[in-house]
PDB file of C-alpha atoms in Angstrom:
ATOM      1  CA  VAL A1259       0.000   0.000   0.000  1.00 81.00           C
ATOM      2  CA  SER A1260       1.041   3.624  -0.378  1.00 87.00           C
ATOM      3  CA  GLU A1261       1.977   4.003   3.317  1.00 90.00           C
ATOM      4  CA  GLU A1262       4.485   1.158   3.116  1.00 94.00           C
ATOM      5  CA  LEU A1263       6.083   2.643   0.006  1.00 95.00           C
ATOM      6  CA  PHE A1264       5.967   6.407   0.459  1.00 94.00           C
ATOM      7  CA  SER A1265       5.593   7.293   4.159  1.00 94.00           C
ATOM      8  CA  ASN A1266       8.004  10.013   5.242  1.00 95.00           C
ATOM      9  CA  GLY A1267       6.675  11.837   8.275  1.00 96.00           C
ATOM     10  CA  PRO A1268       4.852  11.702  11.602  1.00 96.00           C
ATOM     11  CA  HIS A1269       1.900   9.375  12.130  1.00 94.00           C
ATOM     12  CA  LEU A1270       0.353  10.763  15.292  1.00 90.00           C
ATOM     13  CA  VAL A1271      -2.184   7.941  15.748  1.00 91.00           C
ATOM     14  CA  THR A1272       0.680   5.478  16.283  1.00 91.00           C
ATOM     15  CA  ASN A1273       3.018   8.092  17.812  1.00 92.00           C
ATOM     16  CA  ALA A1274       5.657   7.234  15.219  1.00 94.00           C
ATOM     17  CA  PHE A1275       7.718   8.871  12.498  1.00 96.00           C
ATOM     18  CA  GLU A1276       7.270   6.425   9.635  1.00 96.00           C
ATOM     19  CA  LEU A1277       9.636   5.861   6.729  1.00 97.00           C
ATOM     20  CA  GLY A1278       8.475   3.905   3.706  1.00 96.00           C
ATOM     21  CA  ASP A1279      10.559   2.116   1.107  1.00 96.00           C
ATOM     22  CA  PRO A1280       9.552   2.511  -2.584  1.00 95.00           C
ATOM     23  CA  ASP A1281      11.729  -0.497  -3.469  1.00 95.00           C
ATOM     24  CA  LEU A1282       9.627  -3.005  -1.479  1.00 96.00           C
ATOM     25  CA  ASP A1283       8.595  -6.129  -3.406  1.00 95.00           C
ATOM     26  CA  ASN A1284       5.160  -7.724  -3.430  1.00 95.00           C
ATOM     27  CA  GLU A1285       4.456  -9.796  -0.317  1.00 96.00           C
ATOM     28  CA  ARG A1286       3.562 -13.446  -0.929  1.00 97.00           C
ATOM     29  CA  ALA A1287       2.390 -16.198   1.410  1.00 97.00           C
ATOM     30  CA  ALA A1288       1.686 -19.926   1.454  1.00 98.00           C
ATOM     31  CA  ASN A1289      -0.701 -21.145   4.149  1.00 98.00           C
ATOM     32  CA  ILE A1290      -1.609 -24.548   5.550  1.00 98.00           C
ATOM     33  CA  ALA A1291      -4.451 -24.751   8.092  1.00 98.00           C
ATOM     34  CA  ALA A1292      -6.350 -27.606   9.706  1.00 98.00           C
ATOM     35  CA  THR A1293      -9.583 -27.325  11.676  1.00 98.00           C
ATOM     36  CA  LEU A1294     -11.161 -30.002  13.841  1.00 98.00           C
ATOM     37  CA  ARG A1295     -14.774 -29.281  14.781  1.00 97.00           C
ATOM     38  CA  PHE A1296     -17.227 -31.232  16.942  1.00 97.00           C
ATOM     39  CA  ASP A1297     -20.915 -30.368  17.421  1.00 96.00           C
ATOM     40  CA  GLY A1298     -22.716 -32.458  20.016  1.00 94.00           C
ATOM     41  CA  GLU A1299     -25.999 -32.214  21.879  1.00 91.00           C
ATOM     42  CA  ILE A1300     -24.512 -30.499  24.924  1.00 94.00           C
ATOM     43  CA  TRP A1301     -21.015 -29.512  23.890  1.00 96.00           C
ATOM     44  CA  ASP A1302     -19.076 -28.316  20.898  1.00 97.00           C
ATOM     45  CA  ALA A1303     -15.429 -27.542  20.215  1.00 98.00           C
ATOM     46  CA  THR A1304     -13.240 -26.120  17.460  1.00 98.00           C
ATOM     47  CA  VAL A1305      -9.454 -26.361  17.196  1.00 98.00           C
ATOM     48  CA  THR A1306      -7.573 -24.676  14.357  1.00 98.00           C
ATOM     49  CA  THR A1307      -3.852 -24.878  13.713  1.00 98.00           C
ATOM     50  CA  TYR A1308      -2.098 -23.007  10.947  1.00 98.00           C
ATOM     51  CA  LEU A1309       1.293 -22.390   9.400  1.00 98.00           C
ATOM     52  CA  THR A1310       1.931 -19.441   7.092  1.00 98.00           C
ATOM     53  CA  SER A1311       5.209 -18.988   5.251  1.00 98.00           C
ATOM     54  CA  PHE A1312       5.731 -15.436   3.986  1.00 98.00           C
ATOM     55  CA  ALA A1313       8.100 -14.382   1.243  1.00 97.00           C
ATOM     56  CA  ASP A1314       9.086 -10.704   1.603  1.00 97.00           C
ATOM     57  CA  PHE A1315       6.875 -10.136   4.655  1.00 97.00           C
ATOM     58  CA  ILE A1316       6.439  -6.372   5.224  1.00 97.00           C
ATOM     59  CA  TYR A1317       6.592  -4.974   8.758  1.00 96.00           C
ATOM     60  CA  GLU A1318       7.538  -1.820  10.659  1.00 96.00           C
ATOM     61  CA  GLN A1319      10.781  -1.990  12.608  1.00 95.00           C
ATOM     62  CA  ALA A1320      11.928   0.513  15.238  1.00 94.00           C
ATOM     63  CA  THR A1321      15.250   2.052  14.243  1.00 93.00           C
ATOM     64  CA  GLY A1322      16.190   3.488  17.637  1.00 92.00           C
ATOM     65  CA  ASN A1323      16.310   7.010  16.180  1.00 94.00           C
ATOM     66  CA  GLU A1324      14.014   9.982  16.768  1.00 94.00           C
ATOM     67  CA  GLU A1325      12.603  12.596  14.414  1.00 94.00           C
ATOM     68  CA  ASP A1326      10.400  15.505  15.470  1.00 92.00           C
ATOM     69  CA  GLY A1327      10.356  14.019  18.967  1.00 93.00           C
ATOM     70  CA  LEU A1328       8.883  10.722  17.703  1.00 94.00           C
ATOM     71  CA  PRO A1329      10.495   7.277  17.465  1.00 94.00           C
ATOM     72  CA  VAL A1330      11.376   6.379  13.877  1.00 96.00           C
ATOM     73  CA  PHE A1331       9.888   3.207  12.337  1.00 96.00           C
ATOM     74  CA  GLN A1332      11.119   1.918   8.979  1.00 97.00           C
ATOM     75  CA  PHE A1333       9.070  -0.346   6.713  1.00 97.00           C
ATOM     76  CA  GLN A1334      11.180  -3.429   5.948  1.00 96.00           C
ATOM     77  CA  GLN A1335      10.657  -6.880   4.521  1.00 97.00           C
ATOM     78  CA  ASN A1336      12.078 -10.340   5.091  1.00 97.00           C
ATOM     79  CA  ASP A1337      10.836 -13.895   4.809  1.00 98.00           C
ATOM     80  CA  ALA A1338       8.846 -14.940   7.892  1.00 98.00           C
ATOM     81  CA  LEU A1339       7.121 -17.980   9.372  1.00 98.00           C
ATOM     82  CA  PHE A1340       3.924 -17.800  11.478  1.00 98.00           C
ATOM     83  CA  VAL A1341       2.679 -20.840  13.448  1.00 98.00           C
ATOM     84  CA  GLY A1342      -0.423 -20.666  15.619  1.00 98.00           C
ATOM     85  CA  VAL A1343      -3.351 -22.437  17.244  1.00 98.00           C
ATOM     86  CA  ASP A1344      -6.870 -21.316  18.232  1.00 98.00           C
ATOM     87  CA  LEU A1345      -9.164 -23.263  20.571  1.00 98.00           C
ATOM     88  CA  GLU A1346     -12.807 -22.704  21.516  1.00 98.00           C
ATOM     89  CA  ALA A1347     -15.163 -25.043  23.372  1.00 98.00           C
ATOM     90  CA  SER A1348     -18.612 -24.737  24.914  1.00 97.00           C
ATOM     91  CA  LEU A1349     -20.505 -27.013  27.313  1.00 97.00           C
ATOM     92  CA  GLN A1350     -24.186 -26.786  28.242  1.00 96.00           C
ATOM     93  CA  VAL A1351     -24.243 -27.095  32.053  1.00 96.00           C
ATOM     94  CA  ALA A1352     -27.972 -26.453  32.600  1.00 94.00           C
ATOM     95  CA  GLN A1353     -31.152 -26.264  30.552  1.00 92.00           C
ATOM     96  CA  TRP A1354     -34.719 -25.252  31.305  1.00 91.00           C
ATOM     97  CA  GLU A1355     -37.867 -24.416  29.329  1.00 87.00           C
ATOM     98  CA  SER A1356     -36.967 -20.799  28.563  1.00 85.00           C
ATOM     99  CA  GLY A1357     -33.196 -21.000  28.251  1.00 91.00           C
ATOM    100  CA  ASP A1358     -29.883 -22.549  29.198  1.00 94.00           C
ATOM    101  CA  ALA A1359     -26.470 -21.906  30.727  1.00 96.00           C
ATOM    102  CA  ARG A1360     -23.199 -22.700  29.002  1.00 97.00           C
ATOM    103  CA  LEU A1361     -19.563 -22.850  30.077  1.00 98.00           C
ATOM    104  CA  ARG A1362     -16.981 -21.661  27.510  1.00 97.00           C
ATOM    105  CA  VAL A1363     -13.198 -21.981  27.298  1.00 98.00           C
ATOM    106  CA  MET A1364     -10.777 -20.465  24.792  1.00 98.00           C
ATOM    107  CA  ALA A1365      -7.075 -20.160  24.068  1.00 98.00           C
ATOM    108  CA  ASP A1366      -4.921 -18.826  21.252  1.00 98.00           C
ATOM    109  CA  PHE A1367      -1.206 -18.576  20.559  1.00 98.00           C
ATOM    110  CA  VAL A1368       1.013 -17.538  17.651  1.00 98.00           C
ATOM    111  CA  ASP A1369       4.775 -17.720  17.134  1.00 97.00           C
ATOM    112  CA  ALA A1370       6.269 -15.543  14.395  1.00 97.00           C
ATOM    113  CA  GLU A1371       9.908 -15.485  13.313  1.00 97.00           C
ATOM    114  CA  LEU A1372      11.804 -13.632  10.614  1.00 97.00           C
ATOM    115  CA  ASP A1373      14.387 -15.351   8.424  1.00 96.00           C
ATOM    116  CA  VAL A1374      17.252 -13.166   9.650  1.00 95.00           C
ATOM    117  CA  SER A1375      20.346 -13.662  11.774  1.00 93.00           C
ATOM    118  CA  GLY A1376      20.314 -12.427  15.351  1.00 93.00           C
ATOM    119  CA  ASN A1377      16.983 -11.239  16.777  1.00 95.00           C
ATOM    120  CA  ASP A1378      14.374 -12.927  14.561  1.00 96.00           C
ATOM    121  CA  ASN A1379      11.209 -11.923  16.459  1.00 97.00           C
ATOM    122  CA  VAL A1380       8.467 -10.229  14.424  1.00 97.00           C
ATOM    123  CA  PRO A1381       7.416  -6.946  16.115  1.00 97.00           C
ATOM    124  CA  ARG A1382       4.128  -6.618  18.034  1.00 96.00           C
ATOM    125  CA  ILE A1383       3.085 -10.279  18.106  1.00 97.00           C
ATOM    126  CA  PRO A1384       0.361 -11.037  20.694  1.00 97.00           C
ATOM    127  CA  PRO A1385       1.222 -13.391  23.574  1.00 98.00           C
ATOM    128  CA  LEU A1386      -0.594 -16.508  24.719  1.00 98.00           C
ATOM    129  CA  ARG A1387      -4.192 -15.929  25.874  1.00 98.00           C
ATOM    130  CA  TYR A1388      -6.588 -18.296  27.625  1.00 98.00           C
ATOM    131  CA  GLY A1389      -9.868 -17.867  29.399  1.00 98.00           C
ATOM    132  CA  VAL A1390     -13.169 -19.206  30.637  1.00 98.00           C
ATOM    133  CA  GLY A1391     -16.670 -17.793  30.553  1.00 98.00           C
ATOM    134  CA  VAL A1392     -20.272 -18.459  31.504  1.00 98.00           C
ATOM    135  CA  GLU A1393     -23.224 -17.548  29.287  1.00 97.00           C
ATOM    136  CA  LEU A1394     -26.848 -17.413  30.469  1.00 96.00           C
ATOM    137  CA  ASN A1395     -29.838 -17.160  28.119  1.00 93.00           C
ATOM    138  CA  SER A1396     -33.157 -17.003  29.918  1.00 89.00           C
ATOM    139  CA  GLY A1397     -36.115 -15.643  28.045  1.00 81.00           C
ATOM    140  CA  PHE A1398     -35.666 -11.890  27.767  1.00 87.00           C
ATOM    141  CA  ILE A1399     -32.432 -11.832  29.847  1.00 93.00           C
ATOM    142  CA  ASN A1400     -28.945 -12.550  28.496  1.00 95.00           C
ATOM    143  CA  ALA A1401     -25.828 -12.478  30.660  1.00 97.00           C
ATOM    144  CA  THR A1402     -22.150 -13.318  30.238  1.00 97.00           C
ATOM    145  CA  LEU A1403     -19.208 -13.447  32.639  1.00 98.00           C
ATOM    146  CA  ASP A1404     -15.765 -13.806  31.045  1.00 98.00           C
ATOM    147  CA  TYR A1405     -12.255 -14.132  32.461  1.00 98.00           C
ATOM    148  CA  VAL A1406      -9.193 -13.956  30.188  1.00 98.00           C
ATOM    149  CA  HIS A1407      -5.537 -14.178  31.164  1.00 98.00           C
ATOM    150  CA  VAL A1408      -3.073 -12.553  28.771  1.00 98.00           C
ATOM    151  CA  ASP A1409       0.472 -13.834  29.272  1.00 98.00           C
ATOM    152  CA  ASP A1410       3.580 -11.661  29.293  1.00 97.00           C
ATOM    153  CA  GLN A1411       5.413 -11.204  26.017  1.00 98.00           C
ATOM    154  CA  ASN A1412       9.181 -11.491  26.182  1.00 97.00           C
ATOM    155  CA  ASP A1413       9.825 -12.501  22.551  1.00 96.00           C
ATOM    156  CA  VAL A1414      10.335  -8.964  21.305  1.00 96.00           C
ATOM    157  CA  SER A1415      12.127  -7.447  18.333  1.00 95.00           C
ATOM    158  CA  ALA A1416      15.001  -4.963  18.507  1.00 90.00           C
ATOM    159  CA  GLY A1417      13.933  -1.676  20.085  1.00 88.00           C
ATOM    160  CA  GLU A1418      10.704  -3.162  21.450  1.00 93.00           C
ATOM    161  CA  LEU A1419       9.826  -3.361  25.150  1.00 94.00           C
ATOM    162  CA  THR A1420       8.354  -6.449  26.797  1.00 96.00           C
ATOM    163  CA  THR A1421       4.811  -6.396  28.199  1.00 97.00           C
ATOM    164  CA  SER A1422       3.631  -7.894  31.485  1.00 97.00           C
ATOM    165  CA  ASP A1423       0.799 -10.366  31.884  1.00 97.00           C
ATOM    166  CA  TYR A1424      -2.632  -9.238  33.048  1.00 97.00           C
ATOM    167  CA  ASP A1425      -6.101 -10.530  33.856  1.00 97.00           C
ATOM    168  CA  ASP A1426      -9.328  -9.273  32.331  1.00 97.00           C
ATOM    169  CA  LEU A1427     -12.722  -9.845  33.931  1.00 98.00           C
ATOM    170  CA  SER A1428     -15.837  -8.613  32.143  1.00 98.00           C
ATOM    171  CA  VAL A1429     -19.568  -8.968  32.699  1.00 98.00           C
ATOM    172  CA  TYR A1430     -22.640  -8.172  30.615  1.00 98.00           C
ATOM    173  CA  VAL A1431     -26.307  -8.339  31.580  1.00 97.00           C
ATOM    174  CA  GLY A1432     -28.959  -7.342  29.076  1.00 97.00           C
ATOM    175  CA  ALA A1433     -32.750  -7.438  29.017  1.00 95.00           C
ATOM    176  CA  THR A1434     -35.143  -7.066  26.093  1.00 91.00           C
ATOM    177  CA  LEU A1435     -38.520  -5.646  27.134  1.00 90.00           C
ATOM    178  CA  PRO A1436     -41.667  -5.216  25.012  1.00 87.00           C
ATOM    179  CA  PHE A1437     -42.266  -1.553  24.203  1.00 84.00           C
ATOM    180  CA  GLY A1438     -45.463  -1.111  22.205  1.00 85.00           C
ATOM    181  CA  ASP A1439     -44.936  -2.716  18.818  1.00 89.00           C
ATOM    182  CA  ARG A1440     -41.171  -2.528  19.326  1.00 90.00           C
ATOM    183  CA  SER A1441     -38.736  -3.566  22.034  1.00 91.00           C
ATOM    184  CA  LEU A1442     -36.492  -1.828  24.553  1.00 92.00           C
ATOM    185  CA  ASN A1443     -33.006  -3.172  25.249  1.00 93.00           C
ATOM    186  CA  LEU A1444     -31.430  -2.361  28.620  1.00 96.00           C
ATOM    187  CA  PHE A1445     -27.918  -3.418  29.611  1.00 97.00           C
ATOM    188  CA  VAL A1446     -25.136  -3.054  32.139  1.00 98.00           C
ATOM    189  CA  ALA A1447     -21.572  -3.948  31.167  1.00 98.00           C
ATOM    190  CA  GLY A1448     -18.390  -4.053  33.199  1.00 98.00           C
ATOM    191  CA  LYS A1449     -14.936  -4.165  31.610  1.00 97.00           C
ATOM    192  CA  ASN A1450     -11.525  -4.757  33.231  1.00 97.00           C
ATOM    193  CA  LEU A1451     -13.205  -5.338  36.574  1.00 97.00           C
ATOM    194  CA  THR A1452      -9.872  -6.450  38.052  1.00 94.00           C
ATOM    195  CA  ASP A1453      -8.589  -2.919  37.259  1.00 96.00           C
ATOM    196  CA  ASP A1454      -5.321  -4.419  35.994  1.00 95.00           C
ATOM    197  CA  GLU A1455      -2.816  -2.410  34.012  1.00 96.00           C
ATOM    198  CA  GLN A1456      -3.442  -3.766  30.529  1.00 97.00           C
ATOM    199  CA  ARG A1457      -0.951  -3.082  27.757  1.00 96.00           C
ATOM    200  CA  SER A1458      -1.764  -4.744  24.447  1.00 96.00           C
ATOM    201  CA  HIS A1459       1.489  -5.933  22.886  1.00 97.00           C
ATOM    202  CA  THR A1460       0.137  -5.356  19.376  1.00 96.00           C
ATOM    203  CA  SER A1461      -0.296  -1.617  20.015  1.00 95.00           C
ATOM    204  CA  PHE A1462       2.259   0.981  18.891  1.00 93.00           C
ATOM    205  CA  ILE A1463       1.305   3.195  21.864  1.00 93.00           C
ATOM    206  CA  LYS A1464       1.253   0.535  24.593  1.00 93.00           C
ATOM    207  CA  ASP A1465       4.326   1.929  26.366  1.00 91.00           C
ATOM    208  CA  PHE A1466       2.594   5.174  27.381  1.00 89.00           C
ATOM    209  CA  ALA A1467      -1.132   4.525  26.829  1.00 91.00           C
ATOM    210  CA  PRO A1468      -2.523   1.389  28.519  1.00 94.00           C
ATOM    211  CA  ALA A1469      -6.086   0.226  28.017  1.00 94.00           C
ATOM    212  CA  PRO A1470      -8.779   1.852  30.197  1.00 95.00           C
ATOM    213  CA  GLY A1471      -9.083   0.732  33.810  1.00 96.00           C
ATOM    214  CA  ARG A1472     -12.241  -0.534  35.460  1.00 97.00           C
ATOM    215  CA  THR A1473     -15.235   0.621  33.416  1.00 97.00           C
ATOM    216  CA  ILE A1474     -18.974   0.316  34.098  1.00 97.00           C
ATOM    217  CA  GLU A1475     -21.487   1.139  31.357  1.00 97.00           C
ATOM    218  CA  LEU A1476     -25.260   1.453  31.485  1.00 97.00           C
ATOM    219  CA  GLY A1477     -27.266   1.713  28.290  1.00 97.00           C
ATOM    220  CA  ALA A1478     -30.682   1.597  26.701  1.00 94.00           C
TER     221      ALA A1478
END
């Protein structure tokens, strides 16, 4: 895209001074993926594994320099290999006439390496995540409670800082009420209820702008 080829200035959204390279080649990839899926009466599960081999993978690399008070990032390309796995499963733990309750688990992980000597870590790769949740559907009321643990990320590229692990606890309760010939939706949602310091490793601005702390929302 044009940004990868012709950038030469500040990008304030990512707090970076970006430098493109008009000599970049087209990026190519070969992908192999396998998915195993099971759908039963009370439980279901999906596991996907994948391997993607990139030729001339394009990425932004910190140079360690500054321009206009911003860190300089240079678009570069090298061959790269991505290997990952995604897991989701759901179990019905209770059922009644107007609804049911389900237990969910999830996990995902990706490893990405460049075909270079020395530090071969691809920048801004997310760490291992895993979690569990409960979902309740009961007539006009829907509710979810989800816990996710995000591991620390120490496999970082040159000029990139590590990120610490954190826990995320969220809740949602919603109700749909009849309102004449329409309906009224009411909800309360809580995010980051553990009030952990959450820094997403995929973010350019994670080092000085963490995700919001404990948040409660009411809506209609």
